[in-house]
């Protein structure tokens, strides 16, 4: 059983993920934590309070007193967990569609639980060795008000306030009916911005748009930027740990371009930037230009967190990390992805020049993604053997952090098996359209041939 994927437990509510199941997981969590107190929070999903009730019941049955935080963005929950020193269960499915829900676990340090802790919880669940409390020792529950306000106060303390406040910025903000609806408008206003909002009422049916901040879901935000004098558009996912941007013309800014611009403004010589092996060449360009290193991890934010910790323990400086999906870490602020904080860091660049100019240097790359599906282990092995063969024949540097990434002077291609679906994913990037097509299709054809060889 592999219960916790790279981003916690997720599934379609009342189908894959039932309240009974959440109750059992929370009972296992309570057993493994053995804490006296813990917290439960959620995003705005329609099924959120049902699952939060189930999680609280499970924890209380093991004798833990539960702080009920209500709707709070995941980074705000992480801030609470650290401030109060209580481990926390977050009921969220992040960017997944409205019918999904899920569960994420935060330690007393405010950081997502490491894999070793998750494995311990899985083992309790598997063996059903629940440490249920005696009838007169079950935990109490209390409602905690003010977690959101405290989070916004923290954000204001950490954000580059003077730079932003002095720039008289107007922003268009789309929290996508998620948890950020209750914090980000207030935060950006208190930073001194004029804030125009869309889809900013919390609503678990997500009437205006789906929670994932991808261009296809953000047409309304683009129009809002275009029809006003906004300097920048900012969108969050359902639990507001990600930020995606639009420039002053209403043009979508690729997540990789925003990450590169932020990295360029943050990295110094000798620093290391941590990213998943799917990272854009732009990040390598930035690092090379300033004399910093890029450290790749397998895909998944848990891996990025583990790598940041590992490097910092070895005395390396990691001022920025993250991926091109808007999930960016500034570890000196918090070892968490925080959409509002990332928004503020980006605005501090927009204070100097238009958003389009901030990212102009990092535009102009083309990315291609392909999926190659397989039916069984034999096909999977044939595909993996073909990738390996192609990698060893390639006259270039090969990175095997997660699959095989072949880096050339003018682009790269990566093939890696998906952790959740029977697919091998192929990613390619280059400046030239023909080159990116050649890289992606070359790999794709070789893998299709290998799979067809099994069928023949
Ligand atoms: Mg998220």
Tab-separated table of C-alpha atoms and ligand atoms in Angstrom:
chain	number	residue	atom	x	y	z
A	1	UNK	CA	0.000	0.000	0.000
A	2	UNK	CA	1.228	3.440	-0.877
A	3	UNK	CA	-1.297	5.730	0.741
A	4	UNK	CA	0.563	9.031	0.734
A	5	UNK	CA	1.644	10.119	-2.739
A	6	UNK	CA	3.977	13.027	-3.375
A	7	UNK	CA	1.257	15.426	-2.249
A	8	UNK	CA	-0.686	13.527	0.419
A	9	UNK	CA	-3.875	11.512	0.006
A	10	UNK	CA	-6.247	12.570	-2.789
A	11	UNK	CA	-9.410	11.217	-4.362
A	12	UNK	CA	-12.958	11.912	-5.513
A	13	UNK	CA	-14.935	12.695	-2.370
A	14	UNK	CA	-17.396	10.023	-1.202
A	15	UNK	CA	-16.086	7.741	-3.898
A	16	UNK	CA	-12.336	7.118	-3.522
A	17	UNK	CA	-12.160	9.131	-0.337
A	18	UNK	CA	-14.903	8.614	2.269
A	19	UNK	CA	-15.372	10.119	5.739
A	20	UNK	CA	-14.875	6.605	7.207
A	21	UNK	CA	-11.518	6.373	5.490
A	22	UNK	CA	-10.438	9.851	6.662
A	23	UNK	CA	-11.459	8.848	10.198
A	24	UNK	CA	-9.255	5.744	10.032
A	25	UNK	CA	-6.319	7.670	8.594
A	26	UNK	CA	-6.673	10.334	11.301
A	27	UNK	CA	-6.812	7.638	13.987
A	28	UNK	CA	-3.564	6.215	12.591
A	29	UNK	CA	-2.090	9.728	12.468
A	30	UNK	CA	-3.093	10.342	16.094
A	31	UNK	CA	-1.587	6.996	17.088
A	32	UNK	CA	1.700	7.763	15.337
A	33	UNK	CA	1.880	11.338	16.639
A	34	UNK	CA	1.102	10.478	20.242
A	35	UNK	CA	0.739	14.239	20.815
A	36	UNK	CA	-1.461	15.904	23.413
A	37	UNK	CA	-2.741	18.512	20.942
A	38	UNK	CA	-3.164	18.784	17.169
A	39	UNK	CA	-5.011	21.011	14.717
A	40	UNK	CA	-7.405	20.403	11.828
A	41	UNK	CA	-7.915	22.898	9.000
A	42	UNK	CA	-9.411	22.785	5.511
A	43	UNK	CA	-9.810	24.578	2.214
A	44	UNK	CA	-13.195	25.685	0.847
A	45	UNK	CA	-14.301	22.415	-0.776
A	46	UNK	CA	-17.977	21.460	-0.370
A	47	UNK	CA	-16.971	18.219	1.362
A	48	UNK	CA	-14.365	19.946	3.566
A	49	UNK	CA	-16.242	20.257	6.846
A	50	UNK	CA	-17.487	16.642	6.683
A	51	UNK	CA	-13.936	15.389	6.275
A	52	UNK	CA	-12.593	17.820	8.869
A	53	UNK	CA	-15.179	16.436	11.340
A	54	UNK	CA	-14.046	12.901	10.550
A	55	UNK	CA	-10.366	13.838	10.954
A	56	UNK	CA	-11.051	15.572	14.266
A	57	UNK	CA	-12.988	12.531	15.553
A	58	UNK	CA	-10.144	10.193	14.621
A	59	UNK	CA	-7.540	12.342	16.372
A	60	UNK	CA	-9.723	12.833	19.462
A	61	UNK	CA	-10.339	9.099	19.744
A	62	UNK	CA	-6.604	8.709	20.380
A	63	UNK	CA	-6.744	11.229	23.222
A	64	UNK	CA	-5.596	14.323	21.322
A	65	UNK	CA	-7.196	17.731	21.981
A	66	UNK	CA	-8.044	19.226	18.603
A	67	UNK	CA	-7.845	22.887	17.529
A	68	UNK	CA	-10.434	23.454	14.793
A	69	UNK	CA	-9.070	26.215	12.538
A	70	UNK	CA	-11.742	26.268	9.836
A	71	UNK	CA	-10.807	27.450	6.337
A	72	UNK	CA	-7.139	28.499	6.133
A	73	UNK	CA	-4.687	28.440	3.181
A	74	UNK	CA	-2.175	25.598	3.520
A	75	UNK	CA	0.765	27.993	4.115
A	76	UNK	CA	-1.300	29.687	6.854
A	77	UNK	CA	-1.875	26.285	8.436
A	78	UNK	CA	1.862	25.650	8.293
A	79	UNK	CA	2.458	28.976	10.031
A	80	UNK	CA	-0.039	28.000	12.760
A	81	UNK	CA	1.499	24.552	13.247
A	82	UNK	CA	4.922	26.092	13.751
A	83	UNK	CA	3.765	28.973	15.948
A	84	UNK	CA	1.702	26.762	18.259
A	85	UNK	CA	3.936	23.690	17.990
A	86	UNK	CA	1.021	21.420	17.062
A	87	UNK	CA	0.978	18.877	14.251
A	88	UNK	CA	-1.865	19.516	11.817
A	89	UNK	CA	-4.154	17.665	9.439
A	90	UNK	CA	-5.202	19.766	6.429
A	91	UNK	CA	-8.247	18.669	4.447
A	92	UNK	CA	-7.444	19.869	0.933
A	93	UNK	CA	-7.119	18.646	-2.625
A	94	UNK	CA	-5.030	21.677	-3.605
A	95	UNK	CA	-5.475	22.272	-7.357
A	96	UNK	CA	-7.601	19.178	-8.126
A	97	UNK	CA	-11.149	19.602	-9.526
A	98	UNK	CA	-14.078	20.451	-7.190
A	99	UNK	CA	-15.235	16.847	-6.678
A	100	UNK	CA	-11.863	15.899	-5.157
A	101	UNK	CA	-10.683	16.173	-1.614
A	102	UNK	CA	-7.632	15.003	0.264
A	103	UNK	CA	-5.481	15.120	3.318
A	104	UNK	CA	-2.082	16.632	3.973
A	105	UNK	CA	-0.020	16.366	7.178
A	106	UNK	CA	2.094	19.111	8.726
A	107	UNK	CA	4.631	18.605	11.523
A	108	UNK	CA	5.221	20.798	14.596
A	109	UNK	CA	7.924	22.636	12.630
A	110	UNK	CA	5.311	23.803	10.097
A	111	UNK	CA	6.759	21.605	7.358
A	112	UNK	CA	5.081	18.764	5.430
A	113	UNK	CA	5.832	15.454	7.103
A	114	UNK	CA	8.855	13.622	5.691
A	115	UNK	CA	8.411	10.261	3.986
A	116	UNK	CA	9.706	8.327	7.024
A	117	UNK	CA	6.871	9.723	9.193
A	118	UNK	CA	4.293	8.977	6.503
A	119	UNK	CA	5.510	5.390	6.287
A	120	UNK	CA	5.091	4.992	10.026
A	121	UNK	CA	1.488	6.201	9.759
A	122	UNK	CA	0.839	3.830	6.851
A	123	UNK	CA	2.144	0.971	8.933
A	124	UNK	CA	-0.249	1.809	11.809
A	125	UNK	CA	-3.114	1.930	9.337
A	126	UNK	CA	-2.138	-1.367	7.746
A	127	UNK	CA	-1.784	-3.243	11.035
A	128	UNK	CA	-4.738	-1.385	12.630
A	129	UNK	CA	-2.750	-0.975	15.828
A	130	UNK	CA	-4.703	2.120	16.841
A	131	UNK	CA	-3.895	3.647	20.233
A	132	UNK	CA	-7.483	4.505	21.183
A	133	UNK	CA	-7.897	6.387	24.442
A	134	UNK	CA	-9.996	5.181	27.364
A	135	UNK	CA	-13.577	6.510	27.311
A	136	UNK	CA	-12.828	9.243	29.840
A	137	UNK	CA	-9.594	10.300	28.134
A	138	UNK	CA	-10.742	11.112	24.602
A	139	UNK	CA	-9.595	14.506	23.345
A	140	UNK	CA	-11.572	17.733	23.486
A	141	UNK	CA	-12.234	20.018	20.537
A	142	UNK	CA	-12.087	23.782	20.480
A	143	UNK	CA	-12.698	26.270	17.733
A	144	UNK	CA	-9.748	28.592	17.154
A	145	UNK	CA	-10.494	31.980	15.644
A	146	UNK	CA	-7.834	34.171	14.139
A	147	UNK	CA	-5.510	31.702	12.363
A	148	UNK	CA	-6.092	33.553	9.095
A	149	UNK	CA	-5.474	36.978	10.616
A	150	UNK	CA	-2.268	35.796	12.303
A	151	UNK	CA	-1.119	34.377	8.976
A	152	UNK	CA	-1.710	37.681	7.168
A	153	UNK	CA	0.178	39.497	9.950
A	154	UNK	CA	3.102	37.078	9.479
A	155	UNK	CA	3.017	37.681	5.746
A	156	UNK	CA	3.085	41.448	6.214
A	157	UNK	CA	6.096	41.158	8.536
A	158	UNK	CA	7.983	39.070	5.992
A	159	UNK	CA	7.012	40.832	2.734
A	160	UNK	CA	9.072	43.614	1.091
A	161	UNK	CA	6.487	46.186	2.205
A	162	UNK	CA	8.206	49.473	1.471
A	163	UNK	CA	9.109	48.570	-2.094
A	164	UNK	CA	5.580	47.450	-2.886
A	165	UNK	CA	3.743	50.092	-0.868
A	166	UNK	CA	5.712	52.902	-2.521
A	167	UNK	CA	4.982	51.737	-6.056
A	168	UNK	CA	1.242	52.469	-6.163
A	169	UNK	CA	0.435	49.135	-7.816
A	170	UNK	CA	-2.953	47.910	-8.941
A	171	UNK	CA	-3.344	44.151	-9.024
A	172	UNK	CA	-6.052	41.852	-10.332
A	173	UNK	CA	-6.425	38.894	-7.986
A	174	UNK	CA	-8.127	35.544	-8.646
A	175	UNK	CA	-8.079	33.230	-5.602
A	176	UNK	CA	-10.387	30.853	-7.497
A	177	UNK	CA	-12.996	30.560	-4.701
A	178	UNK	CA	-10.353	28.789	-2.609
A	179	UNK	CA	-8.894	29.385	0.829
A	180	UNK	CA	-6.880	32.364	-0.431
A	181	UNK	CA	-10.186	34.218	-0.947
A	182	UNK	CA	-10.202	34.846	2.805
A	183	UNK	CA	-6.628	36.109	3.146
A	184	UNK	CA	-4.990	37.328	-0.071
A	185	UNK	CA	-7.288	40.316	-0.858
A	186	UNK	CA	-6.671	41.633	2.669
A	187	UNK	CA	-2.921	40.933	2.473
A	188	UNK	CA	-2.344	42.725	-0.834
A	189	UNK	CA	-4.490	45.694	0.240
A	190	UNK	CA	-2.528	46.027	3.473
A	191	UNK	CA	0.657	45.913	1.385
A	192	UNK	CA	-0.558	49.110	-0.205
A	193	UNK	CA	-1.882	47.776	-3.509
A	194	UNK	CA	-5.213	48.598	-5.096
A	195	UNK	CA	-6.803	45.179	-5.386
A	196	UNK	CA	-9.411	44.175	-7.971
A	197	UNK	CA	-10.801	40.709	-7.367
A	198	UNK	CA	-12.552	38.015	-9.309
A	199	UNK	CA	-13.771	34.599	-8.062
A	200	UNK	CA	-12.862	35.849	-4.596
A	201	UNK	CA	-15.860	34.613	-2.626
A	202	UNK	CA	-15.090	31.275	-0.929
A	203	UNK	CA	-17.300	28.667	-2.582
A	204	UNK	CA	-16.683	24.926	-2.556
A	205	UNK	CA	-18.619	24.418	-5.772
A	206	UNK	CA	-16.096	26.670	-7.584
A	207	UNK	CA	-18.729	28.364	-9.774
A	208	UNK	CA	-16.312	30.725	-11.571
A	209	UNK	CA	-13.403	28.450	-12.327
A	210	UNK	CA	-11.721	25.186	-11.414
A	211	UNK	CA	-9.046	25.318	-8.678
A	212	UNK	CA	-6.049	24.641	-10.931
A	213	UNK	CA	-4.356	27.900	-11.984
A	214	UNK	CA	-3.647	26.971	-15.602
A	215	UNK	CA	-4.284	29.336	-18.565
A	216	UNK	CA	-7.477	27.526	-19.618
A	217	UNK	CA	-9.025	28.319	-16.217
A	218	UNK	CA	-7.832	31.918	-16.027
A	219	UNK	CA	-9.558	33.643	-18.952
A	220	UNK	CA	-11.622	35.834	-16.612
A	221	UNK	CA	-8.505	37.049	-14.821
A	222	UNK	CA	-6.791	37.825	-18.148
A	223	UNK	CA	-9.850	39.863	-19.201
A	224	UNK	CA	-9.919	41.680	-15.855
A	225	UNK	CA	-6.278	42.723	-16.316
A	226	UNK	CA	-6.905	43.801	-19.922
A	227	UNK	CA	-9.989	45.876	-19.157
A	228	UNK	CA	-8.486	47.708	-16.189
A	229	UNK	CA	-5.195	49.446	-15.527
A	230	UNK	CA	-3.891	46.561	-13.415
A	231	UNK	CA	-0.106	46.203	-13.310
A	232	UNK	CA	-0.252	42.472	-12.762
A	233	UNK	CA	-2.659	39.541	-12.393
A	234	UNK	CA	-2.220	36.956	-9.628
A	235	UNK	CA	-4.034	33.593	-9.387
A	236	UNK	CA	-3.934	30.939	-6.667
A	237	UNK	CA	-4.872	27.264	-6.565
A	238	UNK	CA	-7.509	25.923	-4.133
A	239	UNK	CA	-5.303	26.016	-1.027
A	240	UNK	CA	-3.296	29.101	-2.074
A	241	UNK	CA	0.181	27.632	-1.872
A	242	UNK	CA	0.771	28.523	-5.505
A	243	UNK	CA	0.832	31.808	-7.458
A	244	UNK	CA	0.592	32.249	-11.217
A	245	UNK	CA	0.978	35.646	-12.877
A	246	UNK	CA	-0.284	37.730	-15.802
A	247	UNK	CA	1.563	40.764	-17.101
A	248	UNK	CA	0.135	44.301	-17.445
A	249	UNK	CA	-1.199	43.449	-20.930
A	250	UNK	CA	-3.152	40.465	-19.611
A	251	UNK	CA	-0.671	37.969	-21.074
A	252	UNK	CA	-0.130	34.737	-19.160
A	253	UNK	CA	3.361	34.470	-17.670
A	254	UNK	CA	4.715	30.945	-17.750
A	255	UNK	CA	5.476	29.604	-14.271
A	256	UNK	CA	9.021	28.803	-15.380
A	257	UNK	CA	9.578	32.396	-16.471
A	258	UNK	CA	8.304	33.768	-13.154
A	259	UNK	CA	10.483	31.309	-11.229
A	260	UNK	CA	13.525	32.302	-13.295
A	261	UNK	CA	12.896	36.019	-12.723
A	262	UNK	CA	12.498	35.460	-8.974
A	263	UNK	CA	15.610	33.276	-8.889
A	264	UNK	CA	17.613	35.910	-10.794
A	265	UNK	CA	16.591	38.485	-8.182
A	266	UNK	CA	17.343	36.172	-5.241
A	267	UNK	CA	20.397	34.034	-6.019
A	268	UNK	CA	23.969	35.052	-5.294
A	269	UNK	CA	27.215	33.363	-6.278
A	270	UNK	CA	27.722	30.151	-4.313
A	271	UNK	CA	24.002	29.649	-3.591
A	272	UNK	CA	22.050	26.585	-4.664
A	273	UNK	CA	18.563	26.568	-6.177
A	274	UNK	CA	16.609	23.321	-5.721
A	275	UNK	CA	14.078	22.219	-8.308
A	276	UNK	CA	12.520	19.040	-9.647
A	277	UNK	CA	14.239	17.378	-12.586
A	278	UNK	CA	11.469	18.779	-14.820
A	279	UNK	CA	12.955	22.251	-14.248
A	280	UNK	CA	13.261	24.648	-17.137
A	281	UNK	CA	16.606	25.441	-18.774
A	282	UNK	CA	15.845	29.007	-17.721
A	283	UNK	CA	16.702	28.110	-14.139
A	284	UNK	CA	20.056	26.692	-15.252
A	285	UNK	CA	20.671	29.873	-17.274
A	286	UNK	CA	19.987	32.031	-14.207
A	287	UNK	CA	22.216	29.910	-11.979
A	288	UNK	CA	25.071	29.923	-14.490
A	289	UNK	CA	24.841	33.696	-14.902
A	290	UNK	CA	25.202	34.371	-11.169
A	291	UNK	CA	27.537	31.488	-10.310
A	292	UNK	CA	24.985	29.433	-8.366
A	293	UNK	CA	24.286	25.687	-8.549
A	294	UNK	CA	21.077	23.894	-9.554
A	295	UNK	CA	20.208	20.794	-7.562
A	296	UNK	CA	17.610	18.483	-9.100
A	297	UNK	CA	15.227	16.276	-7.103
A	298	UNK	CA	12.652	13.691	-8.105
A	299	UNK	CA	9.237	15.226	-8.883
A	300	UNK	CA	7.119	16.084	-5.804
A	301	UNK	CA	7.315	18.866	-3.232
A	302	UNK	CA	8.241	16.409	-0.424
A	303	UNK	CA	11.453	15.658	-2.331
A	304	UNK	CA	12.227	19.336	-2.765
A	305	UNK	CA	11.745	19.959	0.973
A	306	UNK	CA	13.979	17.004	1.858
A	307	UNK	CA	16.709	18.251	-0.479
A	308	UNK	CA	16.587	21.815	0.886
A	309	UNK	CA	16.998	20.447	4.420
A	310	UNK	CA	19.802	18.170	3.377
A	311	UNK	CA	21.736	20.952	1.643
A	312	UNK	CA	21.200	23.393	4.497
A	313	UNK	CA	22.466	20.824	6.979
A	314	UNK	CA	25.601	20.611	4.886
A	315	UNK	CA	26.030	24.367	5.157
A	316	UNK	CA	24.767	25.286	1.678
A	317	UNK	CA	22.655	28.387	1.161
A	318	UNK	CA	19.309	27.699	-0.576
A	319	UNK	CA	17.452	31.028	-0.818
A	320	UNK	CA	14.911	29.835	-3.399
A	321	UNK	CA	13.512	26.517	-4.629
A	322	UNK	CA	10.462	25.226	-6.425
A	323	UNK	CA	8.807	24.339	-9.672
A	324	UNK	CA	7.340	26.054	-12.711
A	325	UNK	CA	3.766	25.384	-11.553
A	326	UNK	CA	3.780	28.419	-9.251
A	327	UNK	CA	4.845	26.433	-6.179
A	328	UNK	CA	7.949	28.273	-4.965
A	329	UNK	CA	9.848	28.125	-1.655
A	330	UNK	CA	11.778	30.954	-0.056
A	331	UNK	CA	13.256	28.884	2.791
A	332	UNK	CA	14.432	31.907	4.787
A	333	UNK	CA	10.794	32.956	5.061
A	334	UNK	CA	9.309	29.487	5.568
A	335	UNK	CA	9.969	25.941	4.375
A	336	UNK	CA	6.588	25.971	2.659
A	337	UNK	CA	5.107	26.991	-0.654
A	338	UNK	CA	3.122	30.182	-0.133
A	339	UNK	CA	1.152	31.755	-2.985
A	340	UNK	CA	0.629	35.095	-1.230
A	341	UNK	CA	4.293	35.457	-0.274
A	342	UNK	CA	5.444	34.509	-3.777
A	343	UNK	CA	2.970	37.103	-5.077
A	344	UNK	CA	4.574	39.769	-2.879
A	345	UNK	CA	8.095	38.834	-3.998
A	346	UNK	CA	6.988	39.093	-7.622
A	347	UNK	CA	5.317	42.466	-6.980
A	348	UNK	CA	8.570	43.763	-5.516
A	349	UNK	CA	10.046	43.220	-9.015
A	350	UNK	CA	7.002	44.814	-10.685
A	351	UNK	CA	7.604	47.864	-8.473
A	352	UNK	CA	10.655	48.645	-10.653
A	353	UNK	CA	9.438	47.811	-14.145
A	354	UNK	CA	6.400	46.376	-15.947
A	355	UNK	CA	5.657	42.697	-15.319
A	356	UNK	CA	6.288	41.951	-19.008
A	357	UNK	CA	9.794	43.413	-18.677
A	358	UNK	CA	10.438	41.486	-15.444
A	359	UNK	CA	10.088	38.179	-17.296
A	360	UNK	CA	11.111	39.224	-20.837
A	361	UNK	CA	14.592	37.777	-20.494
A	362	UNK	CA	13.133	34.396	-19.512
A	363	UNK	CA	10.548	34.121	-22.241
A	364	UNK	CA	11.085	32.476	-25.568
A	365	UNK	CA	11.447	28.855	-24.567
A	366	UNK	CA	9.145	26.170	-25.885
A	367	UNK	CA	8.043	23.217	-23.802
A	368	UNK	CA	6.458	19.992	-24.988
A	369	UNK	CA	4.942	17.222	-22.884
A	370	UNK	CA	3.839	13.822	-24.101
A	371	UNK	CA	2.509	10.750	-22.320
A	372	UNK	CA	3.175	7.185	-23.425
A	373	UNK	CA	0.703	4.769	-21.859
A	374	UNK	CA	1.549	1.137	-21.171
A	375	UNK	CA	-0.685	-1.830	-20.383
A	376	UNK	CA	1.479	-4.029	-18.164
A	377	UNK	CA	4.871	-4.476	-16.516
A	378	UNK	CA	6.380	-6.107	-19.627
A	379	UNK	CA	5.574	-3.042	-21.711
A	380	UNK	CA	6.800	-0.760	-18.953
A	381	UNK	CA	10.115	-2.622	-18.761
A	382	UNK	CA	10.553	-2.511	-22.540
A	383	UNK	CA	9.941	1.241	-22.498
A	384	UNK	CA	12.354	1.773	-19.608
A	385	UNK	CA	15.008	-0.325	-21.384
A	386	UNK	CA	14.588	1.817	-24.493
A	387	UNK	CA	15.019	5.017	-22.463
A	388	UNK	CA	18.159	3.617	-20.874
A	389	UNK	CA	19.550	2.605	-24.232
A	390	UNK	CA	18.848	6.009	-25.704
A	391	UNK	CA	20.457	7.692	-22.708
A	392	UNK	CA	23.632	5.611	-22.865
A	393	UNK	CA	23.938	6.197	-26.610
A	394	UNK	CA	23.449	9.957	-26.227
A	395	UNK	CA	26.592	11.993	-26.545
A	396	UNK	CA	25.729	14.287	-23.675
A	397	UNK	CA	25.232	14.649	-19.946
A	398	UNK	CA	22.549	12.354	-18.484
A	399	UNK	CA	20.803	13.008	-15.167
A	400	UNK	CA	19.108	9.993	-13.550
A	401	UNK	CA	17.527	11.685	-10.526
A	402	UNK	CA	14.033	10.688	-11.706
A	403	UNK	CA	13.946	8.927	-15.074
A	404	UNK	CA	16.551	10.071	-17.618
A	405	UNK	CA	17.174	13.704	-18.489
A	406	UNK	CA	19.418	14.351	-21.479
A	407	UNK	CA	20.778	17.888	-21.529
A	408	UNK	CA	22.126	19.322	-24.799
A	409	UNK	CA	23.509	22.783	-25.568
A	410	UNK	CA	20.251	23.900	-27.120
A	411	UNK	CA	17.636	21.980	-25.135
A	412	UNK	CA	16.830	18.894	-23.102
A	413	UNK	CA	14.516	15.911	-23.007
A	414	UNK	CA	13.374	13.891	-19.985
A	415	UNK	CA	11.524	10.573	-19.840
A	416	UNK	CA	10.239	9.387	-16.471
A	417	UNK	CA	7.587	6.921	-15.328
A	418	UNK	CA	4.594	8.572	-13.621
A	419	UNK	CA	4.298	7.780	-9.908
A	420	UNK	CA	0.510	7.581	-10.024
A	421	UNK	CA	-0.571	6.427	-13.500
A	422	UNK	CA	0.531	3.733	-16.006
A	423	UNK	CA	2.347	6.309	-18.111
A	424	UNK	CA	5.832	7.342	-19.042
A	425	UNK	CA	6.008	11.113	-19.296
A	426	UNK	CA	8.232	12.798	-21.852
A	427	UNK	CA	9.222	16.440	-21.376
A	428	UNK	CA	11.301	18.547	-23.731
A	429	UNK	CA	12.398	22.157	-23.876
A	430	UNK	CA	14.298	24.258	-26.397
A	431	UNK	CA	14.236	27.768	-27.786
A	432	UNK	CA	13.581	26.630	-31.341
A	433	UNK	CA	10.268	25.054	-32.282
A	434	UNK	CA	11.889	22.493	-34.582
A	435	UNK	CA	14.411	21.484	-31.962
A	436	UNK	CA	11.876	20.910	-29.170
A	437	UNK	CA	9.729	18.860	-31.557
A	438	UNK	CA	12.749	16.814	-32.614
A	439	UNK	CA	13.744	16.139	-28.991
A	440	UNK	CA	10.244	15.134	-27.861
A	441	UNK	CA	9.321	13.123	-30.938
A	442	UNK	CA	12.667	11.337	-31.101
A	443	UNK	CA	12.176	10.053	-27.580
A	444	UNK	CA	8.485	9.353	-28.099
A	445	UNK	CA	9.096	7.315	-31.265
A	446	UNK	CA	11.790	5.206	-29.607
A	447	UNK	CA	9.499	4.422	-26.682
A	448	UNK	CA	6.505	3.650	-28.907
A	449	UNK	CA	8.718	1.292	-30.934
A	450	UNK	CA	9.830	-0.469	-27.765
A	451	UNK	CA	6.238	-0.924	-26.655
A	452	UNK	CA	5.114	-2.111	-30.094
A	453	UNK	CA	7.969	-4.644	-29.996
A	454	UNK	CA	6.323	-6.226	-26.959
A	455	UNK	CA	2.962	-6.385	-28.705
A	456	UNK	CA	4.431	-7.972	-31.865
B	1	LIG	MG1	-1.874	23.666	-3.587
